[in-house]
Structure formats: C-alpha cells, structure tokens
Short mmCIF file of C-alpha atoms in Angstrom, two decimals:
data_model
loop_
_atom_site.label_atom_id
_atom_site.label_comp_id
_atom_site.label_asym_id
_atom_site.label_seq_id
_atom_site.Cartn_x
_atom_site.Cartn_y
_atom_site.Cartn_z
CA UNK A 1469 -124.27 41.47 40.84
CA UNK A 1470 -123.68 37.79 39.98
CA UNK A 1471 -121.63 35.90 37.43
CA UNK A 1472 -123.05 34.19 34.35
CA UNK A 1473 -121.06 31.32 32.80
CA UNK A 1474 -121.85 30.45 29.18
CA UNK A 1475 -120.34 27.05 28.36
CA UNK A 1476 -119.66 25.90 24.77
CA UNK A 1477 -120.75 29.25 23.37
CA UNK A 1478 -120.08 27.98 19.84
CA UNK A 1479 -123.12 25.72 20.21
CA UNK A 1480 -125.46 28.72 20.60
CA UNK A 1481 -127.43 29.71 17.49
CA UNK A 1482 -126.31 32.89 15.72
CA UNK A 1483 -129.76 34.38 16.22
CA UNK A 1484 -129.53 33.93 19.97
CA UNK A 1485 -125.96 35.25 19.91
CA UNK A 1486 -127.21 38.52 18.40
CA UNK A 1487 -129.71 38.87 21.28
CA UNK A 1488 -126.98 38.08 23.79
CA UNK A 1489 -124.75 40.74 22.24
CA UNK A 1490 -127.49 43.34 22.65
CA UNK A 1491 -127.96 42.40 26.31
CA UNK A 1492 -124.21 42.64 27.00
CA UNK A 1493 -123.91 46.02 25.30
CA UNK A 1494 -127.02 47.63 26.81
CA UNK A 1495 -127.18 45.84 30.15
CA UNK A 1496 -130.93 45.42 29.67
CA UNK A 1497 -133.15 42.37 29.39
CA UNK A 1498 -136.85 41.78 28.80
CA UNK A 1499 -138.33 38.71 30.43
CA UNK A 1500 -140.55 36.41 28.40
CA UNK A 1501 -144.09 37.79 28.39
CA UNK A 1502 -143.11 41.22 29.70
CA UNK A 1503 -142.98 44.50 27.82
CA UNK A 1504 -140.73 46.44 30.20
CA UNK A 1505 -136.95 46.20 30.21
CA UNK A 1506 -134.91 45.45 33.33
CA UNK A 1507 -131.37 46.66 34.00
CA UNK A 1508 -128.91 43.89 34.90
CA UNK A 1509 -125.33 44.11 36.09
CA UNK A 1510 -123.44 40.82 35.81
CA UNK A 1511 -120.00 39.49 35.03
CA UNK A 1512 -119.91 37.16 32.03
CA UNK A 1513 -117.55 34.22 31.58
CA UNK A 1514 -117.75 32.15 28.40
CA UNK A 1515 -116.02 29.07 27.05
CA UNK A 1516 -115.63 27.38 23.68
CA UNK A 1517 -114.33 23.88 22.99
CA UNK A 1518 -112.53 24.84 19.76
CA UNK A 1519 -110.17 27.71 18.94
CA UNK A 1520 -112.27 30.90 18.93
CA UNK A 1521 -110.81 32.15 15.64
CA UNK A 1522 -111.71 28.86 13.98
CA UNK A 1523 -115.20 29.15 15.43
CA UNK A 1524 -115.46 32.60 13.82
CA UNK A 1525 -114.17 31.31 10.48
CA UNK A 1526 -116.66 28.42 10.58
CA UNK A 1527 -119.47 30.89 11.35
CA UNK A 1528 -120.16 29.34 14.74
CA UNK A 1529 -119.52 32.53 16.72
CA UNK A 1530 -120.32 36.08 15.70
CA UNK A 1531 -117.13 38.10 15.37
CA UNK A 1532 -118.61 41.11 17.15
CA UNK A 1533 -119.75 38.93 20.06
CA UNK A 1534 -116.28 37.41 20.40
CA UNK A 1535 -114.64 40.83 20.57
CA UNK A 1536 -117.21 41.94 23.12
CA UNK A 1537 -116.75 38.89 25.34
CA UNK A 1538 -113.06 38.25 24.70
CA UNK A 1539 -111.62 41.20 26.62
CA UNK A 1540 -109.42 38.64 28.39
CA UNK A 1541 -108.81 35.29 26.73
CA UNK A 1542 -107.40 32.36 28.73
CA UNK A 1543 -106.26 29.20 26.97
CA UNK A 1544 -106.72 25.99 28.95
CA UNK A 1545 -104.53 23.28 27.35
CA UNK A 1546 -105.92 19.75 26.98
CA UNK A 1547 -105.16 17.36 29.83
CA UNK A 1548 -102.51 15.50 27.81
CA UNK A 1549 -100.45 18.72 27.79
CA UNK A 1550 -100.70 19.31 31.54
CA UNK A 1551 -100.12 15.89 33.05
CA UNK A 1552 -98.95 17.43 36.32
CA UNK A 1553 -102.62 18.20 36.99
CA UNK A 1554 -103.58 14.51 36.98
CA UNK A 1555 -102.58 13.89 40.61
CA UNK A 1556 -104.60 16.87 41.84
CA UNK A 1557 -107.61 15.98 39.72
CA UNK A 1558 -107.54 12.33 40.79
CA UNK A 1559 -107.46 13.40 44.44
CA UNK A 1560 -110.35 15.80 43.86
CA UNK A 1561 -112.50 13.19 42.07
CA UNK A 1562 -111.80 10.52 44.69
CA UNK A 1563 -112.87 12.92 47.44
CA UNK A 1564 -116.01 13.78 45.45
CA UNK A 1565 -117.08 10.17 44.91
CA UNK A 1566 -116.05 9.09 48.40
CA UNK A 1567 -118.66 11.58 49.57
CA UNK A 1568 -121.24 10.60 46.94
CA UNK A 1569 -120.82 6.85 47.42
CA UNK A 1570 -119.99 6.89 51.17
CA UNK A 1571 -116.63 5.25 50.47
CA UNK A 1572 -113.09 5.52 51.88
CA UNK A 1573 -110.92 5.11 48.79
CA UNK A 1574 -107.38 6.38 49.46
CA UNK A 1575 -105.84 6.68 46.00
CA UNK A 1576 -104.58 4.86 42.90
CA UNK A 1577 -101.84 2.24 42.46
CA UNK A 1578 -98.53 2.92 40.69
CA UNK A 1579 -99.72 0.89 37.67
CA UNK A 1580 -102.81 3.07 37.35
CA UNK A 1581 -100.70 6.21 37.67
CA UNK A 1582 -98.42 4.96 34.88
CA UNK A 1583 -101.43 4.33 32.65
CA UNK A 1584 -102.92 7.74 33.39
CA UNK A 1585 -99.66 9.51 32.60
CA UNK A 1586 -99.36 7.72 29.24
CA UNK A 1587 -102.99 8.02 28.11
CA UNK A 1588 -103.79 10.65 25.46
CA UNK A 1589 -107.06 11.74 27.18
CA UNK A 1590 -109.15 12.59 24.11
CA UNK A 1591 -112.04 13.28 26.50
CA UNK A 1592 -109.92 15.60 28.67
CA UNK A 1593 -110.86 16.10 32.35
CA UNK A 1594 -114.35 14.61 31.92
CA UNK A 1595 -112.75 11.35 30.75
CA UNK A 1596 -110.50 11.24 33.82
CA UNK A 1597 -113.46 11.86 36.09
CA UNK A 1598 -115.37 9.08 34.31
CA UNK A 1599 -112.40 6.72 34.87
CA UNK A 1600 -112.38 7.45 38.61
CA UNK A 1601 -116.17 7.18 38.96
CA UNK A 1602 -116.22 3.90 37.00
CA UNK A 1603 -113.42 2.47 39.14
CA UNK A 1604 -115.07 3.38 42.42
CA UNK A 1605 -118.32 1.78 41.32
CA UNK A 1606 -116.77 -1.58 40.36
CA UNK A 1607 -114.01 -1.92 42.98
CA UNK A 1608 -116.17 -3.10 45.85
CA UNK A 1609 -114.70 -2.47 49.30
CA UNK A 1610 -111.07 -2.07 48.21
CA UNK A 1611 -109.39 1.22 49.09
CA UNK A 1612 -106.80 1.52 46.31
CA UNK A 1613 -107.86 1.80 42.66
CA UNK A 1614 -106.07 -0.93 40.67
CA UNK A 1615 -105.58 -1.47 36.94
CA UNK A 1616 -108.38 -4.05 36.93
CA UNK A 1617 -110.82 -1.37 38.08
CA UNK A 1618 -110.28 1.33 35.45
CA UNK A 1619 -112.15 1.29 32.10
CA UNK A 1620 -110.86 -1.33 29.64
CA UNK A 1621 -110.42 1.15 26.78
CA UNK A 1622 -107.88 3.14 28.81
CA UNK A 1623 -105.91 0.00 29.72
CA UNK A 1624 -106.02 -1.17 26.08
CA UNK A 1625 -104.59 2.14 24.84
CA UNK A 1626 -101.70 1.75 27.29
CA UNK A 1627 -101.03 -1.80 26.06
CA UNK A 1628 -101.10 -0.53 22.50
CA UNK A 1629 -98.44 2.07 23.31
CA UNK A 1630 -96.17 -0.61 24.75
CA UNK A 1631 -96.55 -2.86 21.68
CA UNK A 1632 -95.90 0.05 19.33
CA UNK A 1633 -92.62 0.83 21.09
CA UNK A 1634 -91.56 -2.80 20.96
CA UNK A 1635 -92.25 -3.13 17.24
CA UNK A 1636 -90.80 0.19 16.16
CA UNK A 1637 -87.52 -0.31 18.01
CA UNK A 1638 -87.09 -4.06 17.44
CA UNK A 1639 -85.69 -4.61 20.95
CA UNK A 1640 -87.79 -7.49 22.26
CA UNK A 1641 -85.43 -10.30 21.30
CA UNK A 1642 -82.41 -8.36 22.55
CA UNK A 1643 -83.97 -7.59 25.93
CA UNK A 1644 -85.34 -11.10 26.42
CA UNK A 1645 -81.93 -12.63 25.75
CA UNK A 1646 -80.18 -10.09 27.94
CA UNK A 1647 -82.52 -10.45 30.92
CA UNK A 1648 -83.18 -14.18 30.54
CA UNK A 1649 -86.82 -13.57 31.40
CA UNK A 1650 -90.20 -13.55 29.73
CA UNK A 1651 -91.82 -11.41 32.42
CA UNK A 1652 -93.60 -8.79 30.30
CA UNK A 1653 -93.45 -6.04 32.95
CA UNK A 1654 -89.67 -6.34 33.30
CA UNK A 1655 -89.22 -6.50 29.53
CA UNK A 1656 -91.34 -3.40 28.91
CA UNK A 1657 -89.55 -1.42 31.61
CA UNK A 1658 -86.15 -2.26 30.14
CA UNK A 1659 -87.27 -1.62 26.56
CA UNK A 1660 -88.64 1.76 27.61
CA UNK A 1661 -85.42 2.61 29.44
CA UNK A 1662 -83.32 1.65 26.40
CA UNK A 1663 -85.49 3.72 24.04
CA UNK A 1664 -85.40 6.82 26.24
CA UNK A 1665 -81.66 6.48 26.92
CA UNK A 1666 -80.90 6.17 23.19
CA UNK A 1667 -83.12 9.13 22.28
CA UNK A 1668 -81.59 11.32 25.02
CA UNK A 1669 -78.08 10.58 23.77
CA UNK A 1670 -79.06 11.36 20.19
CA UNK A 1671 -80.47 14.72 21.32
CA UNK A 1672 -77.55 15.47 23.68
CA UNK A 1673 -79.74 15.39 26.76
CA UNK A 1674 -82.28 17.90 25.43
CA UNK A 1675 -85.54 16.76 27.03
CA UNK A 1676 -87.83 18.83 24.80
CA UNK A 1677 -86.26 17.49 21.58
CA UNK A 1678 -86.24 13.95 22.97
CA UNK A 1679 -89.95 14.14 23.82
CA UNK A 1680 -90.72 15.39 20.30
CA UNK A 1681 -88.70 12.55 18.76
CA UNK A 1682 -90.51 9.97 20.90
CA UNK A 1683 -93.90 11.44 20.03
CA UNK A 1684 -94.86 12.29 23.61
CA UNK A 1685 -95.15 15.57 25.48
CA UNK A 1686 -92.42 16.83 27.78
CA UNK A 1687 -94.38 16.28 31.00
CA UNK A 1688 -94.81 12.60 30.14
CA UNK A 1689 -91.10 12.22 29.45
CA UNK A 1690 -90.21 14.00 32.70
CA UNK A 1691 -92.47 11.58 34.55
CA UNK A 1692 -90.96 8.53 32.82
CA UNK A 1693 -87.44 9.78 33.61
#
C-alpha cells in the first residue's frame, strides 16, 4: 500500500533490473533466506539523471523495464531552465537550515539573487542547496546572505560572465568615457543594458530570439529586463 521511489535507476545493474521487472509484473517478492513468495502492492516512482532513451541506447536501462515503469513520463528541466523556481527553493532551503542550525536568516541580498539568476547550475538543485548551506555556515550571526558568504566558484563564474560580455562587445572604453566613472558595478550595469537594448532592437523586441542571440535562457533575460 506504500510508494517505492527508485532514484537514478540507470545506476542499477542490468541483472538486478531483470529481477525488479519480474517483481513489478508479478507483484511477488521473496525475502532473502526465505523460500515462500509474498504478494506486495505498491506504487513505483523512478528517476534517471539522463534521457531515458539514451540510457536504453547505452545499455544502462532494460528497454522492457522502461516500458513497464514509464507509463507516465515527466520531464523535470535543469534548474538553469526554470530560474523562476530559485526564489522558492532558496526560501525552502533557508527554512530548512534555520531549523537545523537554530538560526534566523531572513533571505539573500540583491547581489546574491543576481548571481543566482546568472549561474548555469551544473549541479542543479543540489548545488543551490549546497550554496545556501555553505553560506549559512560561514555567515556568523548575520541575517541576510551576502555575496561574500556564497561559495567562491559561483561568484567567480558570475565575474567571468561579466568579463566575457565586456570583451565580446568592446564597450568598456565607451561606457567609461560616457559615465566618467571607474566604478565597476555601474559600468557593468550600463554595459549590460546597452547589450540587451541593442539585441532587442536587432530582434524587433522578440524576447525569445534575443535570449538565444545572447546565449542565455528566456527566464534569465526576463529577469534582467
């Protein structure tokens, strides 16, 4: 009557997959050391961390097991393609570690939010949770997570994005002369605005095409706008 969740099914050996298939089809199991079979009735959820068809082609998942389990297939996009979830996830993780660490952290700063919305998140949701946990460990008694608290590799990737935009669009000298300032934050904001404005005009205001041209996803562009 319960639910069984099989995570990263593609990591299971093919031999064990064949046994699992038999259990799912017959609804019967035999415990280790027993000779009698027991009838079980359970819902089964499974997950893979690569495309299931590729897992089949690479002989990581039995085709017959996939068809038996995959009556309903739900695709969960990587975090970089659903940036709107970041705010909800950050809130959830802060609440979790407030409880675990007996803390009263309230949220993240605007700078941290900017960095999170521009990070590629190769580690998906686990990487975001790690960033929040790391920050709450090192931040002492402060109540707002600042840029100085989050892992250095995430901050460095954000800096790299800013430098790439500056180099590829050759706007640094122009903006510095125009603004009469060397304040890097002001310069980057104005360079970014100029790049986005130019790309939008070239694509006649089409946000999807503009995002593709800039090499970012649409949610990120919507946020920057």
